[in-house]
Amino acid sequence: MAITLFHAPNTRSSTVLALLEELGAPFALRLLDLQAGEGRSPEFLAVNPLGKVPTLLDGDTPVTEQVAICLHLADRFPQAGLAPAPDDPLRGRYLRWLVFYAASFEPAVIDRATQRDPAPQRMSPYGTYDAVMDAVAGMLTPGPYVLGERYSAADVVWGSALAWTLRFGIVPALPIFQDYAGRITARPAFQRARARDAAAG
């Protein structure tokens, strides 16, 4: 089944691009110029009604949402070893921190970046920004990866996320965040993804 990634350079879909490079998976890249409104075209909205990237087509099956795409791809190409199997003791930790990224980290940093007051704690998806930062620091201790000594798709997501949020000052410049983001984004797969984005302009 052919895999197509609908992609806009230097967006959340760059994380999926880096994962595809890590997996060594065959895929086609469909570049979208979001500034020109290509994300709102009828063709693309038929695939993802929200008009957002990343969006993946696996054959005729659309997969949307960054974390869902990463979970799908890592399981789809098990030979790359980037996802613990369902009976692996590390599977729970892997799922926990991937979903935490989408459910807690992203809302917390978007609220912080846009200077929005968080919802009351009893209604908030993440509680407090400081609690989220403490949880991420704990996740990376002792390291070197989210799963300890084992590199996984969770590191692709978190390495990319921390690199971006450090760059824009949305998370504190803690050494544990800086060292981790630098270690992950120095990998050849990330460098290849960045080169693709740079070439696409």
mmCIF file of N, CA, C and O in Angstrom, residues 2-106:
data_model
loop_
_atom_site.group_PDB
_atom_site.id
_atom_site.type_symbol
_atom_site.label_atom_id
_atom_site.label_comp_id
_atom_site.label_asym_id
_atom_site.label_seq_id
_atom_site.Cartn_x
_atom_site.Cartn_y
_atom_site.Cartn_z
ATOM 1 N N ALA A 2 0.616 2.177 -0.896
ATOM 2 C CA ALA A 2 1.435 3.371 -1.017
ATOM 3 C C ALA A 2 1.129 4.348 0.115
ATOM 4 O O ALA A 2 -0.027 4.520 0.518
ATOM 5 N N ILE A 3 2.166 5.001 0.636
ATOM 6 C CA ILE A 3 2.025 6.001 1.689
ATOM 7 C C ILE A 3 2.310 7.372 1.094
ATOM 8 O O ILE A 3 3.327 7.574 0.414
ATOM 9 N N THR A 4 1.413 8.316 1.350
ATOM 10 C CA THR A 4 1.581 9.695 0.909
ATOM 11 C C THR A 4 1.472 10.603 2.117
ATOM 12 O O THR A 4 0.521 10.507 2.891
ATOM 13 N N LEU A 5 2.458 11.478 2.279
ATOM 14 C CA LEU A 5 2.422 12.480 3.333
ATOM 15 C C LEU A 5 2.115 13.831 2.722
ATOM 16 O O LEU A 5 2.850 14.321 1.868
ATOM 17 N N PHE A 6 1.001 14.424 3.143
ATOM 18 C CA PHE A 6 0.696 15.810 2.795
ATOM 19 C C PHE A 6 1.467 16.680 3.785
ATOM 20 O O PHE A 6 1.263 16.582 5.001
ATOM 21 N N HIS A 7 2.313 17.541 3.249
ATOM 22 C CA HIS A 7 3.346 18.171 4.071
ATOM 23 C C HIS A 7 3.509 19.637 3.720
ATOM 24 O O HIS A 7 3.451 20.019 2.548
ATOM 25 N N ALA A 8 3.711 20.445 4.744
ATOM 26 C CA ALA A 8 4.149 21.829 4.576
ATOM 27 C C ALA A 8 5.451 21.972 5.348
ATOM 28 O O ALA A 8 5.526 21.573 6.523
ATOM 29 N N PRO A 9 6.504 22.480 4.715
ATOM 30 C CA PRO A 9 7.795 22.568 5.391
ATOM 31 C C PRO A 9 7.732 23.374 6.688
ATOM 32 O O PRO A 9 6.991 24.351 6.797
ATOM 33 N N ASN A 10 8.528 22.921 7.659
ATOM 34 C CA ASN A 10 8.685 23.630 8.927
ATOM 35 C C ASN A 10 7.370 23.797 9.686
ATOM 36 O O ASN A 10 7.070 24.862 10.224
ATOM 37 N N THR A 11 6.597 22.717 9.690
ATOM 38 C CA THR A 11 5.367 22.653 10.473
ATOM 39 C C THR A 11 5.410 21.358 11.278
ATOM 40 O O THR A 11 6.406 20.630 11.243
ATOM 41 N N ARG A 12 4.307 21.052 11.938
ATOM 42 C CA ARG A 12 4.257 19.797 12.693
ATOM 43 C C ARG A 12 4.493 18.585 11.791
ATOM 44 O O ARG A 12 4.917 17.537 12.263
ATOM 45 N N SER A 13 4.208 18.708 10.515
ATOM 46 C CA SER A 13 4.409 17.557 9.637
ATOM 47 C C SER A 13 5.889 17.256 9.421
ATOM 48 O O SER A 13 6.234 16.161 8.976
ATOM 49 N N SER A 14 6.769 18.196 9.777
ATOM 50 C CA SER A 14 8.206 17.906 9.680
ATOM 51 C C SER A 14 8.602 16.791 10.638
ATOM 52 O O SER A 14 9.551 16.041 10.375
ATOM 53 N N THR A 15 7.873 16.661 11.738
ATOM 54 C CA THR A 15 8.125 15.546 12.672
ATOM 55 C C THR A 15 7.829 14.214 11.989
ATOM 56 O O THR A 15 8.605 13.251 12.109
ATOM 57 N N VAL A 16 6.717 14.147 11.271
ATOM 58 C CA VAL A 16 6.361 12.913 10.569
ATOM 59 C C VAL A 16 7.373 12.634 9.459
ATOM 60 O O VAL A 16 7.750 11.479 9.231
ATOM 61 N N LEU A 17 7.812 13.671 8.788
ATOM 62 C CA LEU A 17 8.834 13.492 7.755
ATOM 63 C C LEU A 17 10.107 12.889 8.349
ATOM 64 O O LEU A 17 10.697 11.961 7.780
ATOM 65 N N ALA A 18 10.522 13.386 9.510
ATOM 66 C CA ALA A 18 11.706 12.826 10.171
ATOM 67 C C ALA A 18 11.475 11.370 10.562
ATOM 68 O O ALA A 18 12.383 10.526 10.441
ATOM 69 N N LEU A 19 10.266 11.047 11.016
ATOM 70 C CA LEU A 19 9.975 9.654 11.372
ATOM 71 C C LEU A 19 10.022 8.753 10.145
ATOM 72 O O LEU A 19 10.577 7.643 10.201
ATOM 73 N N LEU A 20 9.458 9.191 9.048
ATOM 74 C CA LEU A 20 9.535 8.393 7.815
ATOM 75 C C LEU A 20 10.988 8.152 7.418
ATOM 76 O O LEU A 20 11.351 7.058 6.972
ATOM 77 N N GLU A 21 11.827 9.159 7.597
ATOM 78 C CA GLU A 21 13.257 8.981 7.315
ATOM 79 C C GLU A 21 13.878 7.972 8.271
ATOM 80 O O GLU A 21 14.685 7.121 7.871
ATOM 81 N N GLU A 22 13.519 8.035 9.549
ATOM 82 C CA GLU A 22 14.042 7.071 10.529
ATOM 83 C C GLU A 22 13.611 5.653 10.183
ATOM 84 O O GLU A 22 14.368 4.698 10.337
ATOM 85 N N LEU A 23 12.376 5.510 9.745
ATOM 86 C CA LEU A 23 11.831 4.186 9.445
ATOM 87 C C LEU A 23 12.397 3.609 8.156
ATOM 88 O O LEU A 23 12.320 2.392 7.939
ATOM 89 N N GLY A 24 12.936 4.462 7.297
ATOM 90 C CA GLY A 24 13.366 3.991 5.978
ATOM 91 C C GLY A 24 12.183 3.550 5.144
ATOM 92 O O GLY A 24 12.309 2.668 4.283
ATOM 93 N N ALA A 25 11.036 4.164 5.389
ATOM 94 C CA ALA A 25 9.804 3.757 4.714
ATOM 95 C C ALA A 25 9.680 4.427 3.352
ATOM 96 O O ALA A 25 10.011 5.601 3.209
ATOM 97 N N PRO A 26 9.167 3.710 2.352
ATOM 98 C CA PRO A 26 8.896 4.343 1.063
ATOM 99 C C PRO A 26 7.650 5.217 1.168
ATOM 100 O O PRO A 26 6.647 4.818 1.760
ATOM 101 N N PHE A 27 7.727 6.421 0.624
ATOM 102 C CA PHE A 27 6.578 7.316 0.699
ATOM 103 C C PHE A 27 6.671 8.370 -0.399
ATOM 104 O O PHE A 27 7.750 8.639 -0.934
ATOM 105 N N ALA A 28 5.523 8.922 -0.720
ATOM 106 C CA ALA A 28 5.448 10.063 -1.627
ATOM 107 C C ALA A 28 5.151 11.300 -0.795
ATOM 108 O O ALA A 28 4.395 11.247 0.180
ATOM 109 N N LEU A 29 5.748 12.420 -1.187
ATOM 110 C CA LEU A 29 5.571 13.670 -0.477
ATOM 111 C C LEU A 29 4.724 14.608 -1.325
ATOM 112 O O LEU A 29 5.047 14.870 -2.485
ATOM 113 N N ARG A 30 3.627 15.081 -0.759
ATOM 114 C CA ARG A 30 2.762 16.052 -1.430
ATOM 115 C C ARG A 30 2.891 17.375 -0.699
ATOM 116 O O ARG A 30 2.372 17.531 0.412
ATOM 117 N N LEU A 31 3.605 18.315 -1.286
ATOM 118 C CA LEU A 31 3.815 19.607 -0.645
ATOM 119 C C LEU A 31 2.578 20.483 -0.800
ATOM 120 O O LEU A 31 1.994 20.567 -1.882
ATOM 121 N N LEU A 32 2.210 21.134 0.288
ATOM 122 C CA LEU A 32 1.089 22.064 0.280
ATOM 123 C C LEU A 32 1.593 23.451 0.651
ATOM 124 O O LEU A 32 2.343 23.603 1.624
ATOM 125 N N ASP A 33 1.189 24.443 -0.107
ATOM 126 C CA ASP A 33 1.487 25.835 0.227
ATOM 127 C C ASP A 33 0.297 26.358 1.027
ATOM 128 O O ASP A 33 -0.717 26.769 0.459
ATOM 129 N N LEU A 34 0.431 26.322 2.337
ATOM 130 C CA LEU A 34 -0.688 26.718 3.191
ATOM 131 C C LEU A 34 -0.979 28.203 3.075
ATOM 132 O O LEU A 34 -2.140 28.627 3.171
ATOM 133 N N GLN A 35 0.068 28.999 2.847
ATOM 134 C CA GLN A 35 -0.143 30.441 2.698
ATOM 135 C C GLN A 35 -0.975 30.759 1.464
ATOM 136 O O GLN A 35 -1.700 31.753 1.428
ATOM 137 N N ALA A 36 -0.855 29.916 0.446
ATOM 138 C CA ALA A 36 -1.616 30.121 -0.788
ATOM 139 C C ALA A 36 -3.005 29.489 -0.717
ATOM 140 O O ALA A 36 -3.749 29.510 -1.701
ATOM 141 N N GLY A 37 -3.341 28.901 0.418
ATOM 142 C CA GLY A 37 -4.674 28.332 0.594
ATOM 143 C C GLY A 37 -4.833 26.903 0.130
ATOM 144 O O GLY A 37 -5.964 26.399 0.066
ATOM 145 N N GLU A 38 -3.717 26.219 -0.162
ATOM 146 C CA GLU A 38 -3.839 24.852 -0.664
ATOM 147 C C GLU A 38 -4.389 23.888 0.390
ATOM 148 O O GLU A 38 -4.925 22.840 0.044
ATOM 149 N N GLY A 39 -4.275 24.254 1.658
ATOM 150 C CA GLY A 39 -4.869 23.429 2.703
ATOM 151 C C GLY A 39 -6.387 23.487 2.719
ATOM 152 O O GLY A 39 -7.033 22.670 3.382
ATOM 153 N N ARG A 40 -6.960 24.434 2.002
ATOM 154 C CA ARG A 40 -8.421 24.577 1.950
ATOM 155 C C ARG A 40 -8.989 24.114 0.624
ATOM 156 O O ARG A 40 -10.168 24.317 0.342
ATOM 157 N N SER A 41 -8.184 23.471 -0.211
ATOM 158 C CA SER A 41 -8.687 23.009 -1.499
ATOM 159 C C SER A 41 -9.680 21.866 -1.292
ATOM 160 O O SER A 41 -9.549 21.083 -0.344
ATOM 161 N N PRO A 42 -10.681 21.735 -2.166
ATOM 162 C CA PRO A 42 -11.648 20.634 -2.018
ATOM 163 C C PRO A 42 -10.970 19.263 -2.008
ATOM 164 O O PRO A 42 -11.393 18.365 -1.264
ATOM 165 N N GLU A 43 -9.919 19.113 -2.811
ATOM 166 C CA GLU A 43 -9.221 17.817 -2.864
ATOM 167 C C GLU A 43 -8.636 17.464 -1.504
ATOM 168 O O GLU A 43 -8.779 16.336 -1.022
ATOM 169 N N PHE A 44 -7.982 18.438 -0.866
ATOM 170 C CA PHE A 44 -7.350 18.141 0.415
ATOM 171 C C PHE A 44 -8.383 18.026 1.533
ATOM 172 O O PHE A 44 -8.268 17.163 2.413
ATOM 173 N N LEU A 45 -9.396 18.871 1.510
ATOM 174 C CA LEU A 45 -10.430 18.792 2.543
ATOM 175 C C LEU A 45 -11.181 17.466 2.505
ATOM 176 O O LEU A 45 -11.714 17.023 3.528
ATOM 177 N N ALA A 46 -11.201 16.821 1.346
ATOM 178 C CA ALA A 46 -11.818 15.497 1.258
ATOM 179 C C ALA A 46 -11.000 14.460 2.028
ATOM 180 O O ALA A 46 -11.532 13.437 2.465
ATOM 181 N N VAL A 47 -9.711 14.722 2.198
ATOM 182 C CA VAL A 47 -8.834 13.819 2.947
ATOM 183 C C VAL A 47 -8.832 14.195 4.430
ATOM 184 O O VAL A 47 -8.928 13.335 5.308
ATOM 185 N N ASN A 48 -8.700 15.492 4.704
ATOM 186 C CA ASN A 48 -8.699 15.982 6.087
ATOM 187 C C ASN A 48 -9.594 17.212 6.160
ATOM 188 O O ASN A 48 -9.200 18.293 5.728
ATOM 189 N N PRO A 49 -10.805 17.066 6.691
ATOM 190 C CA PRO A 49 -11.753 18.179 6.716
ATOM 191 C C PRO A 49 -11.269 19.401 7.495
ATOM 192 O O PRO A 49 -11.797 20.488 7.305
ATOM 193 N N LEU A 50 -10.255 19.226 8.365
ATOM 194 C CA LEU A 50 -9.712 20.373 9.085
ATOM 195 C C LEU A 50 -8.690 21.134 8.253
ATOM 196 O O LEU A 50 -8.272 22.232 8.635
ATOM 197 N N GLY A 51 -8.256 20.547 7.145
ATOM 198 C CA GLY A 51 -7.307 21.230 6.278
ATOM 199 C C GLY A 51 -5.943 21.423 6.896
ATOM 200 O O GLY A 51 -5.242 22.392 6.597
ATOM 201 N N LYS A 52 -5.528 20.485 7.754
ATOM 202 C CA LYS A 52 -4.276 20.642 8.494
ATOM 203 C C LYS A 52 -3.261 19.579 8.093
ATOM 204 O O LYS A 52 -3.613 18.497 7.656
ATOM 205 N N VAL A 53 -1.997 19.936 8.277
ATOM 206 C CA VAL A 53 -0.914 18.973 8.154
ATOM 207 C C VAL A 53 -0.345 18.756 9.562
ATOM 208 O O VAL A 53 -0.438 19.653 10.412
ATOM 209 N N PRO A 54 0.213 17.541 9.779
ATOM 210 C CA PRO A 54 0.384 16.443 8.833
ATOM 211 C C PRO A 54 -0.913 15.683 8.579
ATOM 212 O O PRO A 54 -1.760 15.555 9.455
ATOM 213 N N THR A 55 -1.005 15.187 7.367
ATOM 214 C CA THR A 55 -2.065 14.260 6.974
ATOM 215 C C THR A 55 -1.409 13.166 6.157
ATOM 216 O O THR A 55 -0.574 13.452 5.291
ATOM 217 N N LEU A 56 -1.783 11.939 6.440
ATOM 218 C CA LEU A 56 -1.187 10.785 5.767
ATOM 219 C C LEU A 56 -2.272 10.005 5.055
ATOM 220 O O LEU A 56 -3.385 9.866 5.570
ATOM 221 N N LEU A 57 -1.945 9.515 3.879
ATOM 222 C CA LEU A 57 -2.767 8.507 3.220
ATOM 223 C C LEU A 57 -1.973 7.215 3.191
ATOM 224 O O LEU A 57 -0.868 7.177 2.640
ATOM 225 N N ASP A 58 -2.520 6.179 3.788
ATOM 226 C CA ASP A 58 -1.914 4.854 3.729
ATOM 227 C C ASP A 58 -2.811 4.034 2.807
ATOM 228 O O ASP A 58 -3.868 3.543 3.230
ATOM 229 N N GLY A 59 -2.423 3.962 1.548
ATOM 230 C CA GLY A 59 -3.339 3.434 0.549
ATOM 231 C C GLY A 59 -4.493 4.413 0.413
ATOM 232 O O GLY A 59 -4.291 5.584 0.111
ATOM 233 N N ASP A 60 -5.704 3.947 0.682
ATOM 234 C CA ASP A 60 -6.878 4.816 0.629
ATOM 235 C C ASP A 60 -7.317 5.293 2.014
ATOM 236 O O ASP A 60 -8.337 5.975 2.129
ATOM 237 N N THR A 61 -6.561 4.929 3.033
ATOM 238 C CA THR A 61 -6.963 5.245 4.403
ATOM 239 C C THR A 61 -6.278 6.512 4.898
ATOM 240 O O THR A 61 -5.047 6.560 4.994
ATOM 241 N N PRO A 62 -7.065 7.556 5.220
ATOM 242 C CA PRO A 62 -6.443 8.756 5.779
ATOM 243 C C PRO A 62 -6.141 8.573 7.258
ATOM 244 O O PRO A 62 -6.924 7.969 8.008
ATOM 245 N N VAL A 63 -4.995 9.082 7.661
ATOM 246 C CA VAL A 63 -4.631 9.124 9.075
ATOM 247 C C VAL A 63 -4.247 10.569 9.367
ATOM 248 O O VAL A 63 -3.377 11.127 8.689
ATOM 249 N N THR A 64 -4.911 11.166 10.349
ATOM 250 C CA THR A 64 -4.605 12.540 10.719
ATOM 251 C C THR A 64 -4.179 12.581 12.179
ATOM 252 O O THR A 64 -4.272 11.579 12.890
ATOM 253 N N GLU A 65 -3.707 13.725 12.600
ATOM 254 C CA GLU A 65 -3.214 14.014 13.942
ATOM 255 C C GLU A 65 -1.793 13.461 14.071
ATOM 256 O O GLU A 65 -1.542 12.271 13.885
ATOM 257 N N GLN A 66 -0.905 14.355 14.424
ATOM 258 C CA GLN A 66 0.526 14.047 14.433
ATOM 259 C C GLN A 66 0.860 12.773 15.212
ATOM 260 O O GLN A 66 1.555 11.890 14.707
ATOM 261 N N VAL A 67 0.374 12.663 16.435
ATOM 262 C CA VAL A 67 0.718 11.502 17.253
ATOM 263 C C VAL A 67 0.097 10.234 16.688
ATOM 264 O O VAL A 67 0.731 9.176 16.663
ATOM 265 N N ALA A 68 -1.149 10.312 16.209
ATOM 266 C CA ALA A 68 -1.784 9.130 15.616
ATOM 267 C C ALA A 68 -0.988 8.646 14.405
ATOM 268 O O ALA A 68 -0.794 7.437 14.212
ATOM 269 N N ILE A 69 -0.509 9.581 13.596
ATOM 270 C CA ILE A 69 0.284 9.219 12.418
ATOM 271 C C ILE A 69 1.580 8.532 12.858
ATOM 272 O O ILE A 69 1.976 7.503 12.293
ATOM 273 N N CYS A 70 2.236 9.081 13.863
ATOM 274 C CA CYS A 70 3.499 8.487 14.320
ATOM 275 C C CYS A 70 3.276 7.098 14.913
ATOM 276 O O CYS A 70 4.064 6.174 14.658
ATOM 277 N N LEU A 71 2.209 6.932 15.687
ATOM 278 C CA LEU A 71 1.894 5.599 16.214
ATOM 279 C C LEU A 71 1.624 4.619 15.077
ATOM 280 O O LEU A 71 2.107 3.479 15.083
ATOM 281 N N HIS A 72 0.841 5.066 14.110
ATOM 282 C CA HIS A 72 0.494 4.210 12.978
ATOM 283 C C HIS A 72 1.746 3.784 12.209
ATOM 284 O O HIS A 72 1.931 2.597 11.907
ATOM 285 N N LEU A 73 2.595 4.739 11.892
ATOM 286 C CA LEU A 73 3.771 4.422 11.073
ATOM 287 C C LEU A 73 4.764 3.531 11.807
ATOM 288 O O LEU A 73 5.336 2.609 11.215
ATOM 289 N N ALA A 74 4.979 3.802 13.091
ATOM 290 C CA ALA A 74 5.942 2.984 13.836
ATOM 291 C C ALA A 74 5.465 1.544 13.942
ATOM 292 O O ALA A 74 6.272 0.606 13.891
ATOM 293 N N ASP A 75 4.149 1.344 14.074
ATOM 294 C CA ASP A 75 3.603 -0.021 14.089
ATOM 295 C C ASP A 75 3.578 -0.627 12.690
ATOM 296 O O ASP A 75 3.715 -1.847 12.532
ATOM 297 N N ARG A 76 3.393 0.214 11.691
ATOM 298 C CA ARG A 76 3.294 -0.251 10.298
ATOM 299 C C ARG A 76 4.623 -0.808 9.801
ATOM 300 O O ARG A 76 4.657 -1.678 8.934
ATOM 301 N N PHE A 77 5.731 -0.294 10.354
ATOM 302 C CA PHE A 77 7.071 -0.740 9.940
ATOM 303 C C PHE A 77 7.828 -1.268 11.156
ATOM 304 O O PHE A 77 8.804 -0.665 11.615
ATOM 305 N N PRO A 78 7.393 -2.416 11.700
ATOM 306 C CA PRO A 78 7.985 -2.925 12.938
ATOM 307 C C PRO A 78 9.456 -3.298 12.795
ATOM 308 O O PRO A 78 10.188 -3.328 13.788
ATOM 309 N N GLN A 79 9.871 -3.571 11.564
ATOM 310 C CA GLN A 79 11.266 -3.965 11.370
ATOM 311 C C GLN A 79 12.251 -2.860 11.768
ATOM 312 O O GLN A 79 13.407 -3.136 12.058
ATOM 313 N N ALA A 80 11.778 -1.611 11.826
ATOM 314 C CA ALA A 80 12.647 -0.504 12.231
ATOM 315 C C ALA A 80 12.860 -0.469 13.741
ATOM 316 O O ALA A 80 13.783 0.196 14.223
ATOM 317 N N GLY A 81 12.020 -1.166 14.490
ATOM 318 C CA GLY A 81 12.198 -1.254 15.941
ATOM 319 C C GLY A 81 11.890 0.023 16.702
ATOM 320 O O GLY A 81 12.411 0.223 17.801
ATOM 321 N N LEU A 82 11.048 0.903 16.158
ATOM 322 C CA LEU A 82 10.778 2.182 16.815
ATOM 323 C C LEU A 82 9.508 2.184 17.658
ATOM 324 O O LEU A 82 9.130 3.229 18.193
ATOM 325 N N ALA A 83 8.852 1.025 17.779
ATOM 326 C CA ALA A 83 7.662 0.919 18.628
ATOM 327 C C ALA A 83 7.721 -0.379 19.414
ATOM 328 O O ALA A 83 7.844 -1.456 18.823
ATOM 329 N N PRO A 84 7.618 -0.307 20.745
ATOM 330 C CA PRO A 84 7.526 -1.552 21.508
ATOM 331 C C PRO A 84 6.268 -2.321 21.103
ATOM 332 O O PRO A 84 5.221 -1.728 20.848
ATOM 333 N N ALA A 85 6.371 -3.619 21.034
ATOM 334 C CA ALA A 85 5.220 -4.468 20.703
ATOM 335 C C ALA A 85 4.186 -4.393 21.823
ATOM 336 O O ALA A 85 4.503 -4.016 22.961
ATOM 337 N N PRO A 86 2.925 -4.742 21.520
ATOM 338 C CA PRO A 86 1.881 -4.665 22.553
ATOM 339 C C PRO A 86 2.198 -5.428 23.830
ATOM 340 O O PRO A 86 1.745 -5.034 24.911
ATOM 341 N N ASP A 87 2.969 -6.516 23.745
ATOM 342 C CA ASP A 87 3.290 -7.283 24.952
ATOM 343 C C ASP A 87 4.625 -6.887 25.575
ATOM 344 O O ASP A 87 5.073 -7.501 26.536
ATOM 345 N N ASP A 88 5.252 -5.844 25.047
ATOM 346 C CA ASP A 88 6.521 -5.359 25.587
ATOM 347 C C ASP A 88 6.240 -4.525 26.835
ATOM 348 O O ASP A 88 5.347 -3.674 26.825
ATOM 349 N N PRO A 89 6.972 -4.736 27.940
ATOM 350 C CA PRO A 89 6.743 -3.941 29.146
ATOM 351 C C PRO A 89 6.902 -2.430 28.935
ATOM 352 O O PRO A 89 6.356 -1.640 29.702
ATOM 353 N N LEU A 90 7.639 -2.031 27.896
ATOM 354 C CA LEU A 90 7.824 -0.607 27.630
ATOM 355 C C LEU A 90 6.658 0.021 26.873
ATOM 356 O O LEU A 90 6.625 1.243 26.697
ATOM 357 N N ARG A 91 5.706 -0.804 26.410
ATOM 358 C CA ARG A 91 4.619 -0.266 25.580
ATOM 359 C C ARG A 91 3.793 0.787 26.319
ATOM 360 O O ARG A 91 3.419 1.815 25.756
ATOM 361 N N GLY A 92 3.505 0.553 27.592
ATOM 362 C CA GLY A 92 2.701 1.504 28.347
ATOM 363 C C GLY A 92 3.378 2.851 28.487
ATOM 364 O O GLY A 92 2.740 3.902 28.328
ATOM 365 N N ARG A 93 4.676 2.840 28.790
ATOM 366 C CA ARG A 93 5.421 4.105 28.900
ATOM 367 C C ARG A 93 5.452 4.828 27.558
ATOM 368 O O ARG A 93 5.276 6.047 27.486
ATOM 369 N N TYR A 94 5.665 4.081 26.508
ATOM 370 C CA TYR A 94 5.705 4.644 25.142
ATOM 371 C C TYR A 94 4.383 5.334 24.804
ATOM 372 O O TYR A 94 4.359 6.490 24.366
ATOM 373 N N LEU A 95 3.263 4.648 25.034
ATOM 374 C CA LEU A 95 1.954 5.235 24.737
ATOM 375 C C LEU A 95 1.670 6.419 25.655
ATOM 376 O O LEU A 95 1.134 7.452 25.203
ATOM 377 N N ARG A 96 2.024 6.280 26.908
ATOM 378 C CA ARG A 96 1.758 7.357 27.865
ATOM 379 C C ARG A 96 2.366 8.670 27.395
ATOM 380 O O ARG A 96 1.693 9.707 27.355
ATOM 381 N N TRP A 97 3.647 8.635 27.044
ATOM 382 C CA TRP A 97 4.317 9.901 26.764
ATOM 383 C C TRP A 97 4.007 10.427 25.371
ATOM 384 O O TRP A 97 4.040 11.645 25.160
ATOM 385 N N LEU A 98 3.679 9.581 24.442
ATOM 386 C CA LEU A 98 3.223 10.084 23.150
ATOM 387 C C LEU A 98 1.880 10.790 23.294
ATOM 388 O O LEU A 98 1.679 11.898 22.767
ATOM 389 N N VAL A 99 0.961 10.192 24.018
ATOM 390 C CA VAL A 99 -0.348 10.822 24.194
ATOM 391 C C VAL A 99 -0.238 12.053 25.095
ATOM 392 O O VAL A 99 -0.924 13.062 24.872
ATOM 393 N N PHE A 100 0.634 12.027 26.079
ATOM 394 C CA PHE A 100 0.864 13.201 26.928
ATOM 395 C C PHE A 100 1.297 14.397 26.088
ATOM 396 O O PHE A 100 0.885 15.532 26.352
ATOM 397 N N TYR A 101 2.107 14.150 25.082
ATOM 398 C CA TYR A 101 2.535 15.251 24.207
ATOM 399 C C TYR A 101 1.325 15.970 23.619
ATOM 400 O O TYR A 101 1.210 17.199 23.684
ATOM 401 N N ALA A 102 0.385 15.197 23.042
ATOM 402 C CA ALA A 102 -0.772 15.808 22.391
ATOM 403 C C ALA A 102 -1.791 16.332 23.398
ATOM 404 O O ALA A 102 -2.381 17.400 23.200
ATOM 405 N N ALA A 103 -2.008 15.592 24.476
ATOM 406 C CA ALA A 103 -3.097 15.915 25.397
ATOM 407 C C ALA A 103 -2.734 16.989 26.410
ATOM 408 O O ALA A 103 -3.618 17.723 26.864
ATOM 409 N N SER A 104 -1.457 17.087 26.779
ATOM 410 C CA SER A 104 -1.063 18.005 27.846
ATOM 411 C C SER A 104 0.001 19.018 27.408
ATOM 412 O O SER A 104 -0.157 20.218 27.629
ATOM 413 N N PHE A 105 1.085 18.534 26.791
ATOM 414 C CA PHE A 105 2.178 19.444 26.449
ATOM 415 C C PHE A 105 1.747 20.492 25.427
ATOM 416 O O PHE A 105 1.958 21.690 25.629
ATOM 417 N N GLU A 106 1.137 20.054 24.332
ATOM 418 C CA GLU A 106 0.734 21.022 23.297
ATOM 419 C C GLU A 106 -0.244 22.070 23.833
ATOM 420 O O GLU A 106 -0.036 23.259 23.619
#
